[in-house]
Short mmCIF file of C-alpha atoms and ligand atoms in Angstrom, two decimals:
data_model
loop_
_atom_site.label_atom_id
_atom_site.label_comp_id
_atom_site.label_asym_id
_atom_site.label_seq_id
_atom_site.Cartn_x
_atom_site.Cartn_y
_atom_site.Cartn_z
CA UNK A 118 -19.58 -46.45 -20.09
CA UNK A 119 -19.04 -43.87 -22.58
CA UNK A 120 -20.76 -41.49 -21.28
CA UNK A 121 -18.43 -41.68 -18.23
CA UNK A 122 -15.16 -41.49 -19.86
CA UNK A 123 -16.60 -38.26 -21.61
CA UNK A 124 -17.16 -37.18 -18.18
CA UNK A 125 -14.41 -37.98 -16.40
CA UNK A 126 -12.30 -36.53 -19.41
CA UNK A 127 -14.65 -33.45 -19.19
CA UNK A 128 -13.40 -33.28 -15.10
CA UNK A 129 -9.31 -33.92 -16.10
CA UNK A 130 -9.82 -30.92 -18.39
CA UNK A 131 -11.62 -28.92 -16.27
CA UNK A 132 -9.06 -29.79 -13.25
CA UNK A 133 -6.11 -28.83 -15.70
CA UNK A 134 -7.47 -25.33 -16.57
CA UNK A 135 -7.83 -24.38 -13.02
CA UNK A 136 -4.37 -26.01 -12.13
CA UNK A 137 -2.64 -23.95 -15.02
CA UNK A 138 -4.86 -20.77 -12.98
CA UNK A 139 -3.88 -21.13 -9.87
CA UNK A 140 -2.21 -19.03 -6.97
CA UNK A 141 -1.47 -20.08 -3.83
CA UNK A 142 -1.95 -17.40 -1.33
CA UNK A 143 -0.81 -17.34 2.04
CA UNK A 144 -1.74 -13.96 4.66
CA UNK A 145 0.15 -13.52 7.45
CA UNK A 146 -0.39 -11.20 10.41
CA UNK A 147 3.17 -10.20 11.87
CA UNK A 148 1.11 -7.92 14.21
CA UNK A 149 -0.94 -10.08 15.77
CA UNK A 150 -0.16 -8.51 19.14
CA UNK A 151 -0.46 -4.80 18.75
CA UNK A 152 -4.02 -3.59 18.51
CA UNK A 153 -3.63 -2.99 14.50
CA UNK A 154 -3.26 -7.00 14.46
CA UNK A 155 -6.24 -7.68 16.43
CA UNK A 156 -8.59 -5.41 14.61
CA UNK A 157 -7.18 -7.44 11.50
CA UNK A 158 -8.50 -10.64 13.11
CA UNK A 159 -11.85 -8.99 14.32
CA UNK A 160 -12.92 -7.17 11.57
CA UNK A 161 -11.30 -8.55 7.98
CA UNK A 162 -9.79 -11.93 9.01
CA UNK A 163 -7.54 -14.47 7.34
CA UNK A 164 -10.37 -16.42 5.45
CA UNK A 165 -11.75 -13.25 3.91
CA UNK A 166 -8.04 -11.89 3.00
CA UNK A 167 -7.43 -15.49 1.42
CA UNK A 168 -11.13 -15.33 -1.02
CA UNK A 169 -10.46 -11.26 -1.70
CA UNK A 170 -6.93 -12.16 -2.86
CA UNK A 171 -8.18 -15.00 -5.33
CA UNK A 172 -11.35 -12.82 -6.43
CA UNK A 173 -9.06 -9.69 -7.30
CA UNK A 174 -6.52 -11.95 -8.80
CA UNK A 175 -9.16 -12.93 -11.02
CA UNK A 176 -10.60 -9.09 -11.65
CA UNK A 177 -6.82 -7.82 -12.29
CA UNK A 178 -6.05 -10.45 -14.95
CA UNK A 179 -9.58 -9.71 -16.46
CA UNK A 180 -8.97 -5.76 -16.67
CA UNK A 181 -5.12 -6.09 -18.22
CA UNK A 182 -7.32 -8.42 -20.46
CA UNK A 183 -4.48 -11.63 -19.68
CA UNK A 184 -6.60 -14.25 -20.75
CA UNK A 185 -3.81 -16.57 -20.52
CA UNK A 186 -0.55 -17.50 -18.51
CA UNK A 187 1.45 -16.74 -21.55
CA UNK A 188 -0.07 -12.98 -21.22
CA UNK A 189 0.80 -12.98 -17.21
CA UNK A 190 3.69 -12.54 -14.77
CA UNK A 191 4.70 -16.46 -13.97
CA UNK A 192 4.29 -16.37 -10.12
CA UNK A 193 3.33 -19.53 -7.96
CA UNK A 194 2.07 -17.37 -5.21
CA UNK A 195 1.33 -14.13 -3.38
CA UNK A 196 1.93 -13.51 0.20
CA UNK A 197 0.13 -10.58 1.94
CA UNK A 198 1.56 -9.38 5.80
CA UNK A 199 0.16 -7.37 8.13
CA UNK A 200 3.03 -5.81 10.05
CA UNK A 201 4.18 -2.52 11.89
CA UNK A 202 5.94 -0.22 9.27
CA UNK A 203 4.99 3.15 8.00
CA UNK A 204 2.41 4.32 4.98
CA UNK A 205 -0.50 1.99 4.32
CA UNK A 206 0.55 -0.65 2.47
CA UNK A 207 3.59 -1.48 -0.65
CA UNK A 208 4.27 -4.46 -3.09
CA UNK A 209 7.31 -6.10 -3.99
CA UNK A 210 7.58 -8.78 -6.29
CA UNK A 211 5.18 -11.81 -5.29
CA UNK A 212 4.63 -9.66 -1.75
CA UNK A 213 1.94 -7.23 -0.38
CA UNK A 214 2.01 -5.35 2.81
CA UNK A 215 -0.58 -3.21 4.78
CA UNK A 216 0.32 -1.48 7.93
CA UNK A 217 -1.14 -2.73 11.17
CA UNK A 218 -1.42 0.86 11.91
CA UNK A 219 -3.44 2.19 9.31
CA UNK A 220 -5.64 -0.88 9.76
CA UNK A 221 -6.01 0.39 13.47
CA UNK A 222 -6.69 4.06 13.17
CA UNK A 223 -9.38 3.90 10.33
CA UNK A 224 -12.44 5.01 10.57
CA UNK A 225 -15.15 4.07 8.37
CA UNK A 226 -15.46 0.23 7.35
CA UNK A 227 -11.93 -0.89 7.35
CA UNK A 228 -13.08 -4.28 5.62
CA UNK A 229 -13.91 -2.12 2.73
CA UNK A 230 -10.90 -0.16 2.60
CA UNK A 231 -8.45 -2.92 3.10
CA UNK A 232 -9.87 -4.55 0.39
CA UNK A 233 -9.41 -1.44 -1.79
CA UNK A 234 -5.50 -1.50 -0.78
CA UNK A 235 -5.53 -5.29 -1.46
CA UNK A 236 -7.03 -4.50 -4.79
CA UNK A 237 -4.40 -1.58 -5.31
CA UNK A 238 -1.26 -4.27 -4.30
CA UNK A 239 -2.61 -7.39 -6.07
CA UNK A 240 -2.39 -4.90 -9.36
CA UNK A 241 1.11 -3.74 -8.38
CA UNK A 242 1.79 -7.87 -8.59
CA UNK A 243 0.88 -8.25 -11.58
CA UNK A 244 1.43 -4.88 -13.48
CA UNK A 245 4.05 -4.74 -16.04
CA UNK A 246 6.46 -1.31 -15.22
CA UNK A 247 8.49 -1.17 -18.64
CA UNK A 248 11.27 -3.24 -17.12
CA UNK A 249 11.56 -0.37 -14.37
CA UNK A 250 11.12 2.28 -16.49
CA UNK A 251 7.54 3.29 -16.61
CA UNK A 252 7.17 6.33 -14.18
CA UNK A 253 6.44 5.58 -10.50
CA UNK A 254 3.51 7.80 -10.71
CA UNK A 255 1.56 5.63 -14.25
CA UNK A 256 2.12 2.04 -12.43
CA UNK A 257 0.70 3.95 -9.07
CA UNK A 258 -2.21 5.03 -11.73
CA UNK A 259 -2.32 2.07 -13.20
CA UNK A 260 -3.37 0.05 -9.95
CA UNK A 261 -5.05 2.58 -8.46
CA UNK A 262 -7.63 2.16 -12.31
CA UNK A 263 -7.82 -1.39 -10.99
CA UNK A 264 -9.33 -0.49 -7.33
CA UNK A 265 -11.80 2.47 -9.07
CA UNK A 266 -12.82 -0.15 -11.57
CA UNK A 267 -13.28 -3.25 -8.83
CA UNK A 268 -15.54 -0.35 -6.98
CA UNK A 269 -13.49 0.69 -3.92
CA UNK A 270 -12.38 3.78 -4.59
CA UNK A 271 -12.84 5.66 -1.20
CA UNK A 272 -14.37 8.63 -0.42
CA UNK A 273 -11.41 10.87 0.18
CA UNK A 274 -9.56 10.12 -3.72
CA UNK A 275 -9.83 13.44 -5.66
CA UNK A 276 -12.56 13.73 -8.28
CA UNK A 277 -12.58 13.16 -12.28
CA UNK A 278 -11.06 16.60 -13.16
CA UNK A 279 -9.05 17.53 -10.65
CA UNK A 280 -4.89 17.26 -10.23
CA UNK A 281 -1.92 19.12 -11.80
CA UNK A 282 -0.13 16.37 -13.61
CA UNK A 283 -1.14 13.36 -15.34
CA UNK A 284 1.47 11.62 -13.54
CA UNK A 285 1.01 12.48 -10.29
CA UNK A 286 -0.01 9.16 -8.91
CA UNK A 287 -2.13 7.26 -7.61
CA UNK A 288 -6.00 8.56 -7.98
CA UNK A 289 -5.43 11.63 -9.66
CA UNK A 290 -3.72 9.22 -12.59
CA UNK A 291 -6.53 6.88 -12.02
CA UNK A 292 -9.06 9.17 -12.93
CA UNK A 293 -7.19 10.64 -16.42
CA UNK A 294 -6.58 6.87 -17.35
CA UNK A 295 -10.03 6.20 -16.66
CA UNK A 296 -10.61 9.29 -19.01
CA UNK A 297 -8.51 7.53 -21.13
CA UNK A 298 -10.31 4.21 -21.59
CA UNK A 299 -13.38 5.87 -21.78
CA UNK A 300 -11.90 7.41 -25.18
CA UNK A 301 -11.07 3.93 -26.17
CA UNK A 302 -11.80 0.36 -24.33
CA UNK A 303 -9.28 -1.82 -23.40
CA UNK A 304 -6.88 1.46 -23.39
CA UNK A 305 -5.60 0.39 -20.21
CA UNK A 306 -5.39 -3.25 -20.57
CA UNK A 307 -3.19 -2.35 -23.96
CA UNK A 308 -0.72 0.28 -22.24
CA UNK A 309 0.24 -2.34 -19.22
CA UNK A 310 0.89 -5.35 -22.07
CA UNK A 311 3.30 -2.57 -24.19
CA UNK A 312 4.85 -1.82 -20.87
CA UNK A 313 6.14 -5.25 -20.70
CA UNK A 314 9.26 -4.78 -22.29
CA UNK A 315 10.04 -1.15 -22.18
CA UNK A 316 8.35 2.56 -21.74
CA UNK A 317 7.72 5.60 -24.01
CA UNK A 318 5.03 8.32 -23.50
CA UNK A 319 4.54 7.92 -27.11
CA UNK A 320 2.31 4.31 -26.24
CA UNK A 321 -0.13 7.18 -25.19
CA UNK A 322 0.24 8.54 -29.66
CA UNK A 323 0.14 4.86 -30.69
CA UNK A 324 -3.28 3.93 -29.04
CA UNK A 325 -5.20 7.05 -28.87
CA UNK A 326 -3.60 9.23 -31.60
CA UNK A 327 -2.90 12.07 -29.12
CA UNK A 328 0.03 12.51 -27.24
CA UNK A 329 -0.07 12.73 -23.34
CA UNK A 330 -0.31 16.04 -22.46
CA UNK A 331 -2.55 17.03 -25.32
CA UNK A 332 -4.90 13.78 -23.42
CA UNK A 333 -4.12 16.04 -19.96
CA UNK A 334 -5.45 19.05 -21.38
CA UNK A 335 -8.67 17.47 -23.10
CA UNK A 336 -9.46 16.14 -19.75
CA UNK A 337 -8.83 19.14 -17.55
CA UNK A 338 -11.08 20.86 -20.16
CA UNK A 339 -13.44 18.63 -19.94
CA UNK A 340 -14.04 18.69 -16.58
CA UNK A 341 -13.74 22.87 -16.69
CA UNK A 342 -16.84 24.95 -14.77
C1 LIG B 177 -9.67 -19.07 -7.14
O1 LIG B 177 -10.17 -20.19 -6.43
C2 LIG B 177 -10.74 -21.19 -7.25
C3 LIG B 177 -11.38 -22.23 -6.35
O2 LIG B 177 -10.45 -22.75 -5.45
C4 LIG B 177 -9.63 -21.77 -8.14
O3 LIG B 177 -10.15 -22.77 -8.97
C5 LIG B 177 -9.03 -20.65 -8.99
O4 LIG B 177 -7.94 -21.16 -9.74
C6 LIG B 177 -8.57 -19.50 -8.11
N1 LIG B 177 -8.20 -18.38 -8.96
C7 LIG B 177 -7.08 -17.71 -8.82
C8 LIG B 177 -6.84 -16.62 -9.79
O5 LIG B 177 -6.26 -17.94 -7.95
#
């Protein structure tokens, strides 16, 4: 008997930590009838969008280093939509959305890329942008660190080394963050929880003792031939 009450106490527990985890996510495909849509269905599918969303969920809170809800943005759920627009895919507030059309026209595995976007978007969820004032081009960086580190950075992205500003965007910043962190772990996880409230390039002084374009030229050296 008492064994049982420790277990069923063990299962309330258990059932209350995942209840204070989870997301609902819903994925809808507004395209369903262009050709974009269907190769949505065919080749990536609801029930894989559904699992990828919860596993990079998971991986994004785990790289920002939010153990807990206190740490995280309070949403309910995320929505992903496949639909006709330009670009390949944008996040706003609690929403992602990937274009039908790039999903249509690419080439290699599209399962693999679209679940590098997804990776890119679920990070743009949950990424703190200094209340707005972080530059476009870090928070781009910033998400783009999550996809290199979940393993899906594509082919095309430029290499370590190469760009002409630090923030450019997207994979050139990935790669000098990634620089970054490799001068200090958790670098990255630290400069999204200071851009909660605010920005400053001088979060770059405060936790690696070099401002950020000293940090652009170090890296540019490094990567010199
Ligand atoms: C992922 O799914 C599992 C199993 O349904 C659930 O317990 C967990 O809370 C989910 N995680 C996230 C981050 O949504």
């Amino acid at each position: 008997m008492a064994k049982f009450v420790v277990i069923l106490s063990c299962l309330a527990l258990i059932s209350a930590i995942q209840g204070n985890e989870a997301v609902q996510y819903t994925v809808t495909d507004k395209a369903a009838k262009t050709p974009g849509g269907a190769r949505f269905a065919r080749d990536i599918g609801v029930r894989y969008t559904l699992q990828a969303m919860n596993t990079s969920t998971t991986f994004i809170w785990r790289i920002f280093r939010q153990k807990s809800a206190a740490d995280r943005k309070n949403l309910q759920k995320v929505s992903l939509f496949i639909e006709n627009m330009d670009g390949v895919a944008y996040a706003t507030g609690n929403q992602i959305h990937v274009s039908a059309g790039y999903i249509q026209f690419y080439v290699a595995s599209v399962k693999n890329e679209f679940t590098g976007v997804l990776y890119y978007g679920m990070a743009r969820v949950w990424q703190w942008d200094g209340n707005g004032k972080a530059p476009g081009g870090l928070t781009q960086g910033i998400a783009d660190y999550a996809r290199l580190k979940a393993g899906y950075a594509p082919s095309h992205w430029v290499k370590p080394g190469q760009g002409d500003r630090w923030d450019e965007g997207y994979d050139v910043t990935a790669r000098f963050l990634n620089y970054c962190n490799g001068l200090k772990s958790g670098f990255v996880a630290n400069l999204n929880k200071k851009m909660r409230g605010g920005y400053s390039n001088n979060y770059f002084v405060e936790l690696l003792g070099k401002t950020v374009d000293q940090l652009w030229v170090d890296y540019k050296a490094k990567y010199e031939t």
